[in-house]
Amino acid sequence: MEFDVVKLGFSLAGIIILLFLPPYLDGIARRVKARLQYRRGPPLSQTWYDLQKLFSLPSVRSTRSALFTWAPYLALASSITAALLLPYGNIVPINIGFNLIVFFYVILMVSVLLMLAGLTVQSAFSHLGSAREMQIILTVEPLIAILYGVMAYNAGSLNIARIIAHLHLTPSLVLTYGVLAYALYVESGFVPFDIAEAEQEVIGGPLSEYSGRLLGVFYYAIHIKRFALLWFFISVLVLPWLGTIATSIKAVEVLALQFLLTLAAYPIIAALEATNARLRVDQVVKMNTRMFFAGVIILAMAFMGW
Amino acid sequence: MVTTRDLEAHFEFECKACENGHCSKADVEKILAERKGLKDFYETFKEHIRECKRMTYGQYMFVIDREILPEAVLWWHNHPEFKETHLSTAVGTDERPLNGKFAFIPFLNVQVEPLNMDGNYWVFLKTYMPADDPSFPSVAAKLPAALWIEREVKDLLGFNPINHPDPRRLILPEDWPEGVYPLRKDMDYKHSPITEPKTEYRPTPKDTSLVPMGPVHAGVEEPAHFRLFVKGEEIVDVDYRGFYSHRGIEKTGEGRLTYNQILFLAERICGICGYQHSVSYAMAVERLADVEIPDRARYIRTLLLELERIHNHLLWVGIAAHLVGYDTGFMHAWRIREPVMWLVERLTGNRKQYGMNIVGGVRRDLLDYRKEEVLKVVRQIREDTKKFLDIALNTNTFIKRAEGVGILPYKVAKAYSVLGPTARASGRKIDARLDQATKTAMAYNEVDFKVPVYKEGDVLARVLVRMDELFESIWIVEQLIDQMPGGNIMVPIGDLPEYEEALGFTEAHRGEVVHYVMTGEKNKVYRWKVRAPTYNNLPAIPEMLKGYHVADAPIIIASIDPCYSCTERVQFVDIKTRKVKVLTEAEFNELSIKHKGVF
């Protein structure tokens, strides 16, 4: 097999970004929120310090269930896998045929594992949190599936790289971007959709029995998942309109653009988080259902060729 | 200058109350003619009334037979003309050393006409019980407002409310032995027995599961235990167990401290509405001593009470925002609030108004050059709060969480004697500042302000009531500064009459605070009963929670502003050496240096 230095380089860059950037993104969000609240806010690395501290602490296991111990690691593996399925520059580190479907499922796995982990312990708050997580998954995932379907139909492929290469601008695609932003925001669990882990209501929900290293791993997995969803959104939003990426230099420029846009998106997310109260799960289910029907209409539009 | 009509100033060091007929020795016929409704009550229950007397201005006592206690209470509570009359609280007293009997006294806040402090009055329905059979027919069977009151006297004094619907333990801890009653006079205040803990939770109803909220819960920073019985996320029923921080303050005060010492204990009942307690207590004792306190002292008290209301309402709205995940609202509300604390520190030497009051007046004068500062701060707060409300009330997600949630209908509010903003959000037109004669200790009769009332009864209405009140408070502060009279700031009290009873009351930002004081010998207090507004509001919480989501529980519980009467401090523990270090004031201040210009 031919040893491709360029591909290796971009993949490495991708891996470094996906492993190190997510906690800094959270740091940016914390800083922006603090500024909106007239506070100074913690240093940008604060999330890293928090994780470091959690990693160094032992975990209290309140159940014998093996899933309780494995769920954070599996979630971390899932979110890393998801992030590896995305393009960095013009390179997708794991480029397999239908990787959009794989991306959909591995991202979903993080939520599913969070939910299952919550159900392994005997705690009303964990169970409530898991039930909420489940309701959110059950209502938002069909919406995401439909929107992915629109994009796949539009581009004629289920491969993320090929979708990016072949997307063409139609009204349905523009609408898809809008709804997709909402759906991925919900899936990321930012305020007002941080319902499953609501601190004041269910004391952290599925995470309420987690502590120390296991909690740290879960947090890390969730940060990477949020990063992956954002990176994916930015990639499908911007990359199709940059023309073919033939040279390495252009690929580096594209990677830099992806990186900067991801950084730029986080303050917006943080501002949304800071200016909203948390919704109730029934309100979110209602909103998701409405959005689902909007998604169906968009799908119909796409089939009509609009 | 104001005349406190009935009460004349007496500066002699002796009891004037008895001489002037302001206590038990006044003429009965004359007393009954003084206020509307008294005569009717007397006619209705004539053969069961043993004695009637006026305790002090606007406070009347009927000594009645215990058999008719429920009828008598309900006669007042359900009076067709006096709509807002409510059962405020009750006190049980061990009077065996005096007359060999136990006494139980429900108090009714009789509202002849809302907000008319010279027309309304308090009624004490005192009933004596023999020492060997301290039982009385339960009022709670017909009036939920009496539920806790009767459980309390059962716990603390061993009274037996016959046919009480829920006679479980309320106040004493689970490991307190049966048959030991702390408020009986034969029990030493240091005695603290312990036995095997016995819990008395209600069984979980069929087809529901239990969500234990508390005793320690991230959303309710108070040791209270709500047991939510839920179907899915919907709350079907609620059980409550509280009083985990019962400190036995009443017992400490009784018989051990002098009337002036108790004042300092009283203001430490609560870390938030401490000054309200202090003024209520001082007012009760001033009523007993029958002195008129100087106008300047009344004004300074009112000023500090209103400053307390301003900062408490801001504190509360911040907490409410935090509980629904709207942390920006929380941060800004507390940022706006902080200057009030600094101002109060300038005025009283303390961020809280501690150590400012004394029976007969206040301890520190308001220096004239500080008036400007007060006005500057409250005006700034008015501007900031307007901006804050503009943003918060336009935050769609915040409104979605507050609107239509935790509805408390008027009838339920009245049946539970709910007080303060919670009651006013449910359409009850009550406000102890104007309802009862606060003018002997405060200056509310001389300022102009509105009492906001909303009909919706949901969390949003409670937010709006409080915010409207905040602006009214700022307006009151401006008037007080403008009209501040000169003169002394305190008057000596002299000796207290023995075994006389009176109430002191204020409208705290949560509702009416009531202090009942019965004097003993040698200027000591024989019985001191404190009733904070949360005591009346909390039993109504289960009614507000039913039918709503678990997610709504924290905001609904917080919407009555439950009182967190505990102190917190910062301490560092070195985990290696196990050494504990408590921060000094200077170190603590260093942690909270006032940074400016973050943006």
PDB file of N, CA, C and O in Angstrom, chain A residues 33-40 124-125 128 131-132 135 191-192 199-203 273-283 287, chain B residues 210-213 217-219 232-233 322-328 331-332 335 395 397-398 400-401 405 549-552 554 595 598-599:
ATOM      1  N   LYS A  33     -19.959  33.344  28.362  1.00  0.00           N
ATOM      2  CA  LYS A  33     -21.094  33.423  29.290  1.00  0.00           C
ATOM      3  C   LYS A  33     -20.751  34.347  30.458  1.00  0.00           C
ATOM      4  O   LYS A  33     -21.565  35.165  30.877  1.00  0.00           O
ATOM      5  N   ALA A  34     -19.535  34.185  30.959  1.00  0.00           N
ATOM      6  CA  ALA A  34     -19.126  35.020  32.089  1.00  0.00           C
ATOM      7  C   ALA A  34     -19.171  36.492  31.703  1.00  0.00           C
ATOM      8  O   ALA A  34     -19.662  37.331  32.451  1.00  0.00           O
ATOM      9  N   ARG A  35     -18.704  36.812  30.511  1.00  0.00           N
ATOM     10  CA  ARG A  35     -18.705  38.206  30.089  1.00  0.00           C
ATOM     11  C   ARG A  35     -20.120  38.736  29.965  1.00  0.00           C
ATOM     12  O   ARG A  35     -20.404  39.867  30.327  1.00  0.00           O
ATOM     13  N   LEU A  36     -21.011  37.900  29.449  1.00  0.00           N
ATOM     14  CA  LEU A  36     -22.405  38.336  29.340  1.00  0.00           C
ATOM     15  C   LEU A  36     -23.024  38.559  30.713  1.00  0.00           C
ATOM     16  O   LEU A  36     -23.984  39.291  30.861  1.00  0.00           O
ATOM     17  N   GLN A  37     -22.461  37.888  31.708  1.00  0.00           N
ATOM     18  CA  GLN A  37     -22.991  38.051  33.058  1.00  0.00           C
ATOM     19  C   GLN A  37     -22.146  39.032  33.869  1.00  0.00           C
ATOM     20  O   GLN A  37     -22.244  39.073  35.092  1.00  0.00           O
ATOM     21  N   TYR A  38     -21.305  39.819  33.194  1.00  0.00           N
ATOM     22  CA  TYR A  38     -20.431  40.806  33.834  1.00  0.00           C
ATOM     23  C   TYR A  38     -19.475  40.144  34.815  1.00  0.00           C
ATOM     24  O   TYR A  38     -19.180  40.693  35.860  1.00  0.00           O
ATOM     25  N   ARG A  39     -19.032  38.951  34.506  1.00  0.00           N
ATOM     26  CA  ARG A  39     -18.030  38.293  35.340  1.00  0.00           C
ATOM     27  C   ARG A  39     -16.736  38.204  34.549  1.00  0.00           C
ATOM     28  O   ARG A  39     -16.722  38.413  33.344  1.00  0.00           O
ATOM     29  N   ARG A  40     -15.662  37.857  35.226  1.00  0.00           N
ATOM     30  CA  ARG A  40     -14.394  37.674  34.518  1.00  0.00           C
ATOM     31  C   ARG A  40     -14.341  36.332  33.823  1.00  0.00           C
ATOM     32  O   ARG A  40     -13.843  36.209  32.724  1.00  0.00           O
ATOM     33  N   ALA A 124     -33.712   7.645  41.625  1.00  0.00           N
ATOM     34  CA  ALA A 124     -34.857   8.227  40.920  1.00  0.00           C
ATOM     35  C   ALA A 124     -34.406   9.321  39.958  1.00  0.00           C
ATOM     36  O   ALA A 124     -34.949   9.459  38.864  1.00  0.00           O
ATOM     37  N   PHE A 125     -33.397  10.093  40.367  1.00  0.00           N
ATOM     38  CA  PHE A 125     -32.972  11.204  39.517  1.00  0.00           C
ATOM     39  C   PHE A 125     -32.280  10.696  38.264  1.00  0.00           C
ATOM     40  O   PHE A 125     -32.470  11.236  37.183  1.00  0.00           O
ATOM     41  N   LEU A 128     -35.011   9.443  36.016  1.00  0.00           N
ATOM     42  CA  LEU A 128     -35.727  10.559  35.386  1.00  0.00           C
ATOM     43  C   LEU A 128     -34.889  11.155  34.261  1.00  0.00           C
ATOM     44  O   LEU A 128     -35.389  11.414  33.170  1.00  0.00           O
ATOM     45  N   ALA A 131     -34.892   8.883  31.343  1.00  0.00           N
ATOM     46  CA  ALA A 131     -36.170   8.937  30.633  1.00  0.00           C
ATOM     47  C   ALA A 131     -36.241  10.189  29.770  1.00  0.00           C
ATOM     48  O   ALA A 131     -36.715  10.157  28.632  1.00  0.00           O
ATOM     49  N   ARG A 132     -35.721  11.291  30.320  1.00  0.00           N
ATOM     50  CA  ARG A 132     -35.733  12.537  29.539  1.00  0.00           C
ATOM     51  C   ARG A 132     -34.833  12.413  28.323  1.00  0.00           C
ATOM     52  O   ARG A 132     -35.208  12.799  27.210  1.00  0.00           O
ATOM     53  N   GLN A 135     -36.576  10.481  25.727  1.00  0.00           N
ATOM     54  CA  GLN A 135     -37.611  11.233  25.009  1.00  0.00           C
ATOM     55  C   GLN A 135     -36.990  12.181  24.002  1.00  0.00           C
ATOM     56  O   GLN A 135     -37.520  12.354  22.893  1.00  0.00           O
ATOM     57  N   VAL A 191     -28.121  24.448  26.737  1.00  0.00           N
ATOM     58  CA  VAL A 191     -29.286  25.170  27.243  1.00  0.00           C
ATOM     59  C   VAL A 191     -29.980  25.785  26.041  1.00  0.00           C
ATOM     60  O   VAL A 191     -29.298  26.334  25.183  1.00  0.00           O
ATOM     61  N   PRO A 192     -31.267  25.765  25.906  1.00  0.00           N
ATOM     62  CA  PRO A 192     -32.294  25.279  26.824  1.00  0.00           C
ATOM     63  C   PRO A 192     -32.615  23.803  26.701  1.00  0.00           C
ATOM     64  O   PRO A 192     -33.668  23.374  27.146  1.00  0.00           O
ATOM     65  N   GLU A 199     -29.134  20.264  36.379  1.00  0.00           N
ATOM     66  CA  GLU A 199     -28.563  20.239  37.734  1.00  0.00           C
ATOM     67  C   GLU A 199     -29.622  20.506  38.807  1.00  0.00           C
ATOM     68  O   GLU A 199     -29.746  19.764  39.766  1.00  0.00           O
ATOM     69  N   GLN A 200     -30.401  21.571  38.620  1.00  0.00           N
ATOM     70  CA  GLN A 200     -31.310  21.991  39.680  1.00  0.00           C
ATOM     71  C   GLN A 200     -32.531  21.094  39.783  1.00  0.00           C
ATOM     72  O   GLN A 200     -33.216  21.099  40.786  1.00  0.00           O
ATOM     73  N   GLU A 201     -32.824  20.354  38.727  1.00  0.00           N
ATOM     74  CA  GLU A 201     -34.044  19.559  38.753  1.00  0.00           C
ATOM     75  C   GLU A 201     -33.747  18.111  39.112  1.00  0.00           C
ATOM     76  O   GLU A 201     -34.361  17.556  40.016  1.00  0.00           O
ATOM     77  N   VAL A 202     -32.820  17.499  38.374  1.00  0.00           N
ATOM     78  CA  VAL A 202     -32.556  16.081  38.620  1.00  0.00           C
ATOM     79  C   VAL A 202     -31.088  15.836  38.986  1.00  0.00           C
ATOM     80  O   VAL A 202     -30.585  14.734  38.812  1.00  0.00           O
ATOM     81  N   ILE A 203     -30.448  16.859  39.521  1.00  0.00           N
ATOM     82  CA  ILE A 203     -29.083  16.745  40.050  1.00  0.00           C
ATOM     83  C   ILE A 203     -28.148  16.034  39.081  1.00  0.00           C
ATOM     84  O   ILE A 203     -27.393  15.141  39.462  1.00  0.00           O
ATOM     85  N   GLU A 273     -26.944  30.042  25.021  1.00  0.00           N
ATOM     86  CA  GLU A 273     -27.076  29.363  26.309  1.00  0.00           C
ATOM     87  C   GLU A 273     -27.321  30.367  27.431  1.00  0.00           C
ATOM     88  O   GLU A 273     -28.121  30.140  28.328  1.00  0.00           O
ATOM     89  N   ALA A 274     -26.585  31.481  27.359  1.00  0.00           N
ATOM     90  CA  ALA A 274     -26.650  32.440  28.455  1.00  0.00           C
ATOM     91  C   ALA A 274     -27.967  33.184  28.483  1.00  0.00           C
ATOM     92  O   ALA A 274     -28.392  33.663  29.526  1.00  0.00           O
ATOM     93  N   THR A 275     -28.619  33.301  27.344  1.00  0.00           N
ATOM     94  CA  THR A 275     -29.832  34.121  27.319  1.00  0.00           C
ATOM     95  C   THR A 275     -31.098  33.275  27.320  1.00  0.00           C
ATOM     96  O   THR A 275     -32.152  33.746  26.933  1.00  0.00           O
ATOM     97  N   ASN A 276     -30.975  32.040  27.738  1.00  0.00           N
ATOM     98  CA  ASN A 276     -32.167  31.197  27.764  1.00  0.00           C
ATOM     99  C   ASN A 276     -32.307  30.469  29.078  1.00  0.00           C
ATOM    100  O   ASN A 276     -31.322  30.184  29.752  1.00  0.00           O
ATOM    101  N   ALA A 277     -33.547  30.160  29.431  1.00  0.00           N
ATOM    102  CA  ALA A 277     -33.803  29.275  30.556  1.00  0.00           C
ATOM    103  C   ALA A 277     -33.974  27.870  30.003  1.00  0.00           C
ATOM    104  O   ALA A 277     -34.185  27.688  28.809  1.00  0.00           O
ATOM    105  N   ARG A 278     -33.882  26.904  30.878  1.00  0.00           N
ATOM    106  CA  ARG A 278     -34.029  25.520  30.436  1.00  0.00           C
ATOM    107  C   ARG A 278     -35.505  25.229  30.164  1.00  0.00           C
ATOM    108  O   ARG A 278     -36.380  25.627  30.918  1.00  0.00           O
ATOM    109  N   LEU A 279     -35.760  24.513  29.071  1.00  0.00           N
ATOM    110  CA  LEU A 279     -37.147  24.142  28.778  1.00  0.00           C
ATOM    111  C   LEU A 279     -37.511  22.871  29.528  1.00  0.00           C
ATOM    112  O   LEU A 279     -36.653  22.204  30.094  1.00  0.00           O
ATOM    113  N   ARG A 280     -38.800  22.563  29.501  1.00  0.00           N
ATOM    114  CA  ARG A 280     -39.253  21.321  30.114  1.00  0.00           C
ATOM    115  C   ARG A 280     -39.310  20.262  29.031  1.00  0.00           C
ATOM    116  O   ARG A 280     -39.480  20.587  27.862  1.00  0.00           O
ATOM    117  N   VAL A 281     -39.209  19.003  29.416  1.00  0.00           N
ATOM    118  CA  VAL A 281     -39.064  17.961  28.398  1.00  0.00           C
ATOM    119  C   VAL A 281     -40.302  17.884  27.501  1.00  0.00           C
ATOM    120  O   VAL A 281     -40.194  17.693  26.293  1.00  0.00           O
ATOM    121  N   ASP A 282     -41.488  18.114  28.077  1.00  0.00           N
ATOM    122  CA  ASP A 282     -42.690  18.031  27.228  1.00  0.00           C
ATOM    123  C   ASP A 282     -42.705  19.156  26.198  1.00  0.00           C
ATOM    124  O   ASP A 282     -43.165  18.969  25.068  1.00  0.00           O
ATOM    125  N   GLN A 283     -42.162  20.318  26.587  1.00  0.00           N
ATOM    126  CA  GLN A 283     -42.095  21.427  25.626  1.00  0.00           C
ATOM    127  C   GLN A 283     -41.145  21.088  24.483  1.00  0.00           C
ATOM    128  O   GLN A 283     -41.425  21.378  23.317  1.00  0.00           O
ATOM    129  N   MET A 287     -41.789  20.717  20.465  1.00  0.00           N
ATOM    130  CA  MET A 287     -41.028  21.455  19.455  1.00  0.00           C
ATOM    131  C   MET A 287     -40.418  20.505  18.441  1.00  0.00           C
ATOM    132  O   MET A 287     -40.471  20.750  17.226  1.00  0.00           O
TER     133      MET A 287
ATOM    134  N   LEU B 210     -41.457   6.977  43.718  1.00  0.00           N
ATOM    135  CA  LEU B 210     -41.059   8.024  44.650  1.00  0.00           C
ATOM    136  C   LEU B 210     -39.831   8.765  44.136  1.00  0.00           C
ATOM    137  O   LEU B 210     -38.848   8.155  43.762  1.00  0.00           O
ATOM    138  N   VAL B 211     -39.907  10.086  44.132  1.00  0.00           N
ATOM    139  CA  VAL B 211     -38.715  10.901  43.870  1.00  0.00           C
ATOM    140  C   VAL B 211     -38.421  11.678  45.148  1.00  0.00           C
ATOM    141  O   VAL B 211     -39.157  12.590  45.501  1.00  0.00           O
ATOM    142  N   PRO B 212     -37.388  11.301  45.861  1.00  0.00           N
ATOM    143  CA  PRO B 212     -37.102  12.017  47.108  1.00  0.00           C
ATOM    144  C   PRO B 212     -36.341  13.301  46.839  1.00  0.00           C
ATOM    145  O   PRO B 212     -35.174  13.270  46.485  1.00  0.00           O
ATOM    146  N   MET B 213     -37.004  14.419  46.997  1.00  0.00           N
ATOM    147  CA  MET B 213     -36.318  15.703  46.805  1.00  0.00           C
ATOM    148  C   MET B 213     -35.870  16.204  48.158  1.00  0.00           C
ATOM    149  O   MET B 213     -36.657  16.676  48.938  1.00  0.00           O
ATOM    150  N   HIS B 217     -30.833  18.790  48.339  1.00  0.00           N
ATOM    151  CA  HIS B 217     -31.099  18.750  46.907  1.00  0.00           C
ATOM    152  C   HIS B 217     -30.486  19.986  46.277  1.00  0.00           C
ATOM    153  O   HIS B 217     -30.563  21.072  46.841  1.00  0.00           O
ATOM    154  N   ALA B 218     -29.899  19.774  45.092  1.00  0.00           N
ATOM    155  CA  ALA B 218     -29.193  20.885  44.461  1.00  0.00           C
ATOM    156  C   ALA B 218     -30.114  22.054  44.161  1.00  0.00           C
ATOM    157  O   ALA B 218     -29.698  23.194  44.150  1.00  0.00           O
ATOM    158  N   GLY B 219     -31.394  21.750  43.936  1.00  0.00           N
ATOM    159  CA  GLY B 219     -32.299  22.824  43.532  1.00  0.00           C
ATOM    160  C   GLY B 219     -32.879  23.593  44.697  1.00  0.00           C
ATOM    161  O   GLY B 219     -33.251  24.741  44.567  1.00  0.00           O
ATOM    162  N   GLY B 232     -44.492   8.778  35.780  1.00  0.00           N
ATOM    163  CA  GLY B 232     -43.641   9.386  34.750  1.00  0.00           C
ATOM    164  C   GLY B 232     -43.015  10.620  35.346  1.00  0.00           C
ATOM    165  O   GLY B 232     -42.356  10.554  36.369  1.00  0.00           O
ATOM    166  N   GLU B 233     -43.274  11.772  34.714  1.00  0.00           N
ATOM    167  CA  GLU B 233     -42.740  13.012  35.279  1.00  0.00           C
ATOM    168  C   GLU B 233     -43.816  13.783  36.034  1.00  0.00           C
ATOM    169  O   GLU B 233     -43.530  14.810  36.638  1.00  0.00           O
ATOM    170  N   HIS B 322     -32.132  31.093  38.305  1.00  0.00           N
ATOM    171  CA  HIS B 322     -31.137  30.018  38.373  1.00  0.00           C
ATOM    172  C   HIS B 322     -31.814  28.654  38.326  1.00  0.00           C
ATOM    173  O   HIS B 322     -31.328  27.722  37.684  1.00  0.00           O
ATOM    174  N   LEU B 323     -32.939  28.523  39.002  1.00  0.00           N
ATOM    175  CA  LEU B 323     -33.588  27.213  39.100  1.00  0.00           C
ATOM    176  C   LEU B 323     -34.165  26.747  37.774  1.00  0.00           C
ATOM    177  O   LEU B 323     -34.370  25.559  37.586  1.00  0.00           O
ATOM    178  N   VAL B 324     -34.440  27.671  36.874  1.00  0.00           N
ATOM    179  CA  VAL B 324     -34.885  27.221  35.565  1.00  0.00           C
ATOM    180  C   VAL B 324     -33.731  27.303  34.561  1.00  0.00           C
ATOM    181  O   VAL B 324     -33.951  27.303  33.367  1.00  0.00           O
ATOM    182  N   GLY B 325     -32.518  27.345  35.072  1.00  0.00           N
ATOM    183  CA  GLY B 325     -31.347  27.264  34.196  1.00  0.00           C
ATOM    184  C   GLY B 325     -30.993  28.571  33.517  1.00  0.00           C
ATOM    185  O   GLY B 325     -30.191  28.587  32.598  1.00  0.00           O
ATOM    186  N   TYR B 326     -31.587  29.690  33.983  1.00  0.00           N
ATOM    187  CA  TYR B 326     -31.323  30.988  33.348  1.00  0.00           C
ATOM    188  C   TYR B 326     -30.302  31.724  34.200  1.00  0.00           C
ATOM    189  O   TYR B 326     -30.618  32.652  34.938  1.00  0.00           O
ATOM    190  N   ASP B 327     -29.059  31.279  34.081  1.00  0.00           N
ATOM    191  CA  ASP B 327     -28.036  31.777  34.990  1.00  0.00           C
ATOM    192  C   ASP B 327     -27.667  33.235  34.760  1.00  0.00           C
ATOM    193  O   ASP B 327     -27.204  33.910  35.670  1.00  0.00           O
ATOM    194  N   THR B 328     -27.863  33.706  33.542  1.00  0.00           N
ATOM    195  CA  THR B 328     -27.552  35.114  33.290  1.00  0.00           C
ATOM    196  C   THR B 328     -28.468  36.002  34.134  1.00  0.00           C
ATOM    197  O   THR B 328     -28.031  36.995  34.719  1.00  0.00           O
ATOM    198  N   MET B 331     -27.171  35.953  37.717  1.00  0.00           N
ATOM    199  CA  MET B 331     -25.976  36.769  37.949  1.00  0.00           C
ATOM    200  C   MET B 331     -26.323  38.253  37.971  1.00  0.00           C
ATOM    201  O   MET B 331     -25.833  39.008  38.802  1.00  0.00           O
ATOM    202  N   HIS B 332     -27.168  38.670  37.038  1.00  0.00           N
ATOM    203  CA  HIS B 332     -27.462  40.093  36.965  1.00  0.00           C
ATOM    204  C   HIS B 332     -28.308  40.544  38.141  1.00  0.00           C
ATOM    205  O   HIS B 332     -28.080  41.622  38.700  1.00  0.00           O
ATOM    206  N   ARG B 335     -26.044  40.965  40.911  1.00  0.00           N
ATOM    207  CA  ARG B 335     -25.155  42.112  40.717  1.00  0.00           C
ATOM    208  C   ARG B 335     -25.886  43.401  41.095  1.00  0.00           C
ATOM    209  O   ARG B 335     -25.337  44.268  41.776  1.00  0.00           O
ATOM    210  N   THR B 395     -37.417  37.007  27.807  1.00  0.00           N
ATOM    211  CA  THR B 395     -36.766  35.733  27.522  1.00  0.00           C
ATOM    212  C   THR B 395     -37.845  34.666  27.434  1.00  0.00           C
ATOM    213  O   THR B 395     -38.435  34.281  28.432  1.00  0.00           O
ATOM    214  N   THR B 397     -37.954  31.518  26.899  1.00  0.00           N
ATOM    215  CA  THR B 397     -37.853  30.245  27.609  1.00  0.00           C
ATOM    216  C   THR B 397     -38.129  30.431  29.103  1.00  0.00           C
ATOM    217  O   THR B 397     -38.696  29.554  29.748  1.00  0.00           O
ATOM    218  N   PHE B 398     -37.746  31.595  29.651  1.00  0.00           N
ATOM    219  CA  PHE B 398     -38.001  31.869  31.066  1.00  0.00           C
ATOM    220  C   PHE B 398     -39.500  31.987  31.317  1.00  0.00           C
ATOM    221  O   PHE B 398     -40.041  31.414  32.264  1.00  0.00           O
ATOM    222  N   LYS B 400     -41.836  30.728  29.500  1.00  0.00           N
ATOM    223  CA  LYS B 400     -42.450  29.413  29.291  1.00  0.00           C
ATOM    224  C   LYS B 400     -42.401  28.571  30.556  1.00  0.00           C
ATOM    225  O   LYS B 400     -43.268  27.744  30.807  1.00  0.00           O
ATOM    226  N   ARG B 401     -41.323  28.728  31.320  1.00  0.00           N
ATOM    227  CA  ARG B 401     -41.189  27.922  32.531  1.00  0.00           C
ATOM    228  C   ARG B 401     -41.998  28.471  33.698  1.00  0.00           C
ATOM    229  O   ARG B 401     -42.282  27.762  34.659  1.00  0.00           O
ATOM    230  N   VAL B 405     -47.595  27.760  35.700  1.00  0.00           N
ATOM    231  CA  VAL B 405     -46.992  26.688  36.493  1.00  0.00           C
ATOM    232  C   VAL B 405     -47.241  26.948  37.971  1.00  0.00           C
ATOM    233  O   VAL B 405     -47.172  28.083  38.432  1.00  0.00           O
ATOM    234  N   HIS B 549     -44.878  18.974  36.576  1.00  0.00           N
ATOM    235  CA  HIS B 549     -43.752  18.092  36.312  1.00  0.00           C
ATOM    236  C   HIS B 549     -42.729  18.117  37.439  1.00  0.00           C
ATOM    237  O   HIS B 549     -42.622  19.106  38.154  1.00  0.00           O
ATOM    238  N   VAL B 550     -41.952  17.058  37.522  1.00  0.00           N
ATOM    239  CA  VAL B 550     -40.828  17.050  38.457  1.00  0.00           C
ATOM    240  C   VAL B 550     -39.901  18.228  38.135  1.00  0.00           C
ATOM    241  O   VAL B 550     -39.335  18.855  39.016  1.00  0.00           O
ATOM    242  N   ALA B 551     -39.799  18.531  36.827  1.00  0.00           N
ATOM    243  CA  ALA B 551     -38.930  19.634  36.412  1.00  0.00           C
ATOM    244  C   ALA B 551     -39.394  20.953  37.006  1.00  0.00           C
ATOM    245  O   ALA B 551     -38.604  21.862  37.230  1.00  0.00           O
ATOM    246  N   ASP B 552     -40.693  21.084  37.260  1.00  0.00           N
ATOM    247  CA  ASP B 552     -41.220  22.336  37.797  1.00  0.00           C
ATOM    248  C   ASP B 552     -41.086  22.421  39.311  1.00  0.00           C
ATOM    249  O   ASP B 552     -41.256  23.496  39.882  1.00  0.00           O
ATOM    250  N   PRO B 554     -38.624  22.401  41.585  1.00  0.00           N
ATOM    251  CA  PRO B 554     -37.766  23.389  42.251  1.00  0.00           C
ATOM    252  C   PRO B 554     -38.282  24.817  42.135  1.00  0.00           C
ATOM    253  O   PRO B 554     -38.294  25.549  43.119  1.00  0.00           O
ATOM    254  N   HIS B 595     -14.453  43.839  41.683  1.00  0.00           N
ATOM    255  CA  HIS B 595     -13.842  44.147  40.406  1.00  0.00           C
ATOM    256  C   HIS B 595     -14.739  45.056  39.604  1.00  0.00           C
ATOM    257  O   HIS B 595     -15.945  44.921  39.618  1.00  0.00           O
ATOM    258  N   VAL B 598     -15.664  44.895  33.908  1.00  0.00           N
ATOM    259  CA  VAL B 598     -15.281  43.619  33.340  1.00  0.00           C
ATOM    260  C   VAL B 598     -15.326  43.693  31.825  1.00  0.00           C
ATOM    261  O   VAL B 598     -14.474  43.142  31.141  1.00  0.00           O
ATOM    262  N   PHE B 599     -16.301  44.403  31.342  1.00  0.00           N
ATOM    263  CA  PHE B 599     -16.427  44.462  29.888  1.00  0.00           C
ATOM    264  C   PHE B 599     -15.390  45.380  29.270  1.00  0.00           C
ATOM    265  O   PHE B 599     -15.146  46.455  29.779  1.00  0.00           O
TER     266      PHE B 599
END
